[in-house]
Tab-separated table of C-alpha atoms in Angstrom:
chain	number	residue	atom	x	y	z
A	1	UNK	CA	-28.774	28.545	-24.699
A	2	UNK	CA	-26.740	25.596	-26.227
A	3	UNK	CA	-23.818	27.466	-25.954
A	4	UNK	CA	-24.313	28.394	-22.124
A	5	UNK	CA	-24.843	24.964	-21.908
A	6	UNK	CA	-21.711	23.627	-23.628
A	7	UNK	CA	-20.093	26.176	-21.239
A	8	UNK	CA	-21.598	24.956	-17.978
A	9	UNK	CA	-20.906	20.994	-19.357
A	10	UNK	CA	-16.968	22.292	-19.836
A	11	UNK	CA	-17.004	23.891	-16.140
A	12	UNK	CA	-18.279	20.699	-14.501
A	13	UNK	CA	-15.579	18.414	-16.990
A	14	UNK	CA	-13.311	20.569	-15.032
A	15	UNK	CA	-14.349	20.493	-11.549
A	16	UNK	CA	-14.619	16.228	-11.850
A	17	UNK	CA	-11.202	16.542	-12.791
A	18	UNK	CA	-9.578	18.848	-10.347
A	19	UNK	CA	-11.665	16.656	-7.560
A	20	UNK	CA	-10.248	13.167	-9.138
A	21	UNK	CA	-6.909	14.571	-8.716
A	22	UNK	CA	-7.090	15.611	-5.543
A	23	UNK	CA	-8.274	12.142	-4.877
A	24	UNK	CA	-5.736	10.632	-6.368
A	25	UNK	CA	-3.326	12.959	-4.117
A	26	UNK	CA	-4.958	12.154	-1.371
A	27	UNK	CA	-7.771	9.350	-1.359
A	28	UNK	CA	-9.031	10.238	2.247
A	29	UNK	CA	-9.913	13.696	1.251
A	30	UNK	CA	-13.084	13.668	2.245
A	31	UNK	CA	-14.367	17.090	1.166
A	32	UNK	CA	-13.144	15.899	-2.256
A	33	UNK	CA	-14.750	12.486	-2.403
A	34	UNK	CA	-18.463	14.157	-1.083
A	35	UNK	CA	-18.215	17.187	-3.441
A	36	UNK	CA	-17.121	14.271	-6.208
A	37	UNK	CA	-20.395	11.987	-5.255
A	38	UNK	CA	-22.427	15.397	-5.404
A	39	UNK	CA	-21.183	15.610	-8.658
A	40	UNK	CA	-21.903	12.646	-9.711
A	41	UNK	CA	-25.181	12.135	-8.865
A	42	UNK	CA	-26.061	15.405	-10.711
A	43	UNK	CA	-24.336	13.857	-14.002
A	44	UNK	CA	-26.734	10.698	-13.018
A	45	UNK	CA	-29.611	12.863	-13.071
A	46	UNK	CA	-28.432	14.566	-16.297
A	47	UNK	CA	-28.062	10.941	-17.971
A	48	UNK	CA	-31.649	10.094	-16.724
A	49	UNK	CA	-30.586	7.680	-13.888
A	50	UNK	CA	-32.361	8.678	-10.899
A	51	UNK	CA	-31.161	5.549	-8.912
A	52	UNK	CA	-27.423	6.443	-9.017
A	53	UNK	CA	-27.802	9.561	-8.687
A	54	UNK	CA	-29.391	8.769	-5.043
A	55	UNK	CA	-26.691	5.322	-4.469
A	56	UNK	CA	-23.822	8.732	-5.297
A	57	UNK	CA	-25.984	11.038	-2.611
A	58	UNK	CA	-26.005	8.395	0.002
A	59	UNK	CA	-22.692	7.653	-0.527
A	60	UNK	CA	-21.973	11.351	0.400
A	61	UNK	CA	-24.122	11.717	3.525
A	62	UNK	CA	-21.771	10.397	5.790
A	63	UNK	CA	-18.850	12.362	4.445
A	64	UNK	CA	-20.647	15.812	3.787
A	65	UNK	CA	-20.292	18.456	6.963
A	66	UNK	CA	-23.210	18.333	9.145
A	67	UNK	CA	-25.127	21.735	8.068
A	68	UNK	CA	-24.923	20.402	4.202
A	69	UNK	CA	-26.870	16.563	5.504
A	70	UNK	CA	-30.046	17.753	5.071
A	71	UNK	CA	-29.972	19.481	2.002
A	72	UNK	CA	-28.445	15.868	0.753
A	73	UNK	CA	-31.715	14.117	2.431
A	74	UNK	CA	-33.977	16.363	0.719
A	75	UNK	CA	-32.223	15.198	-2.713
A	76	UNK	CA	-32.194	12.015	-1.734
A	77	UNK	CA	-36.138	11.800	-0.467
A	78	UNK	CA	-37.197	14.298	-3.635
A	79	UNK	CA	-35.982	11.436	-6.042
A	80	UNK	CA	-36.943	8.437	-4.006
A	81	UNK	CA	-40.564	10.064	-4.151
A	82	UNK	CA	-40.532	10.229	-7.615
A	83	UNK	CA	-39.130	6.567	-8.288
């Protein structure tokens, strides 16, 4: 398990990276910036900060497509709930 872990820690290392660089490529990427803020907020949650991790997810609402908002509001509302 620690190793799948270590894995899985490596993989998202790498997708913060590819997503910064896009960004700094082009800062008005937006599927870049929202996928980055999803990101984020999951490393928030990881670190035990429930608060960012909802500031990163309403960062993103506005920027995500429109099928993906509500999945965001449910994340948003779950956490809020248990604050």
């Amino acid at each position: 398990k620690q190793a799948d872990f270590q894995v899985l820690l490596a993989e998202f290392r790498k997708e913060e990276f590819r997503l910064r660089l896009r960004l700094e490529h082009d800062p008005k990427d937006i599927e870049a910036t929202w996928r980055l803020l999803d990101l984020l907020a999951i490393k928030a949650l990881q670190d035990g900060d429930p608060k960012l991790a909802i500031q990163y997810w309403e960062s993103a609402l506005n920027k995500v497509p429109q099928h993906l908002k509500p999945q965001f509001e449910e994340k948003i509302l779950k956490f809020k709930m248990t604050d």
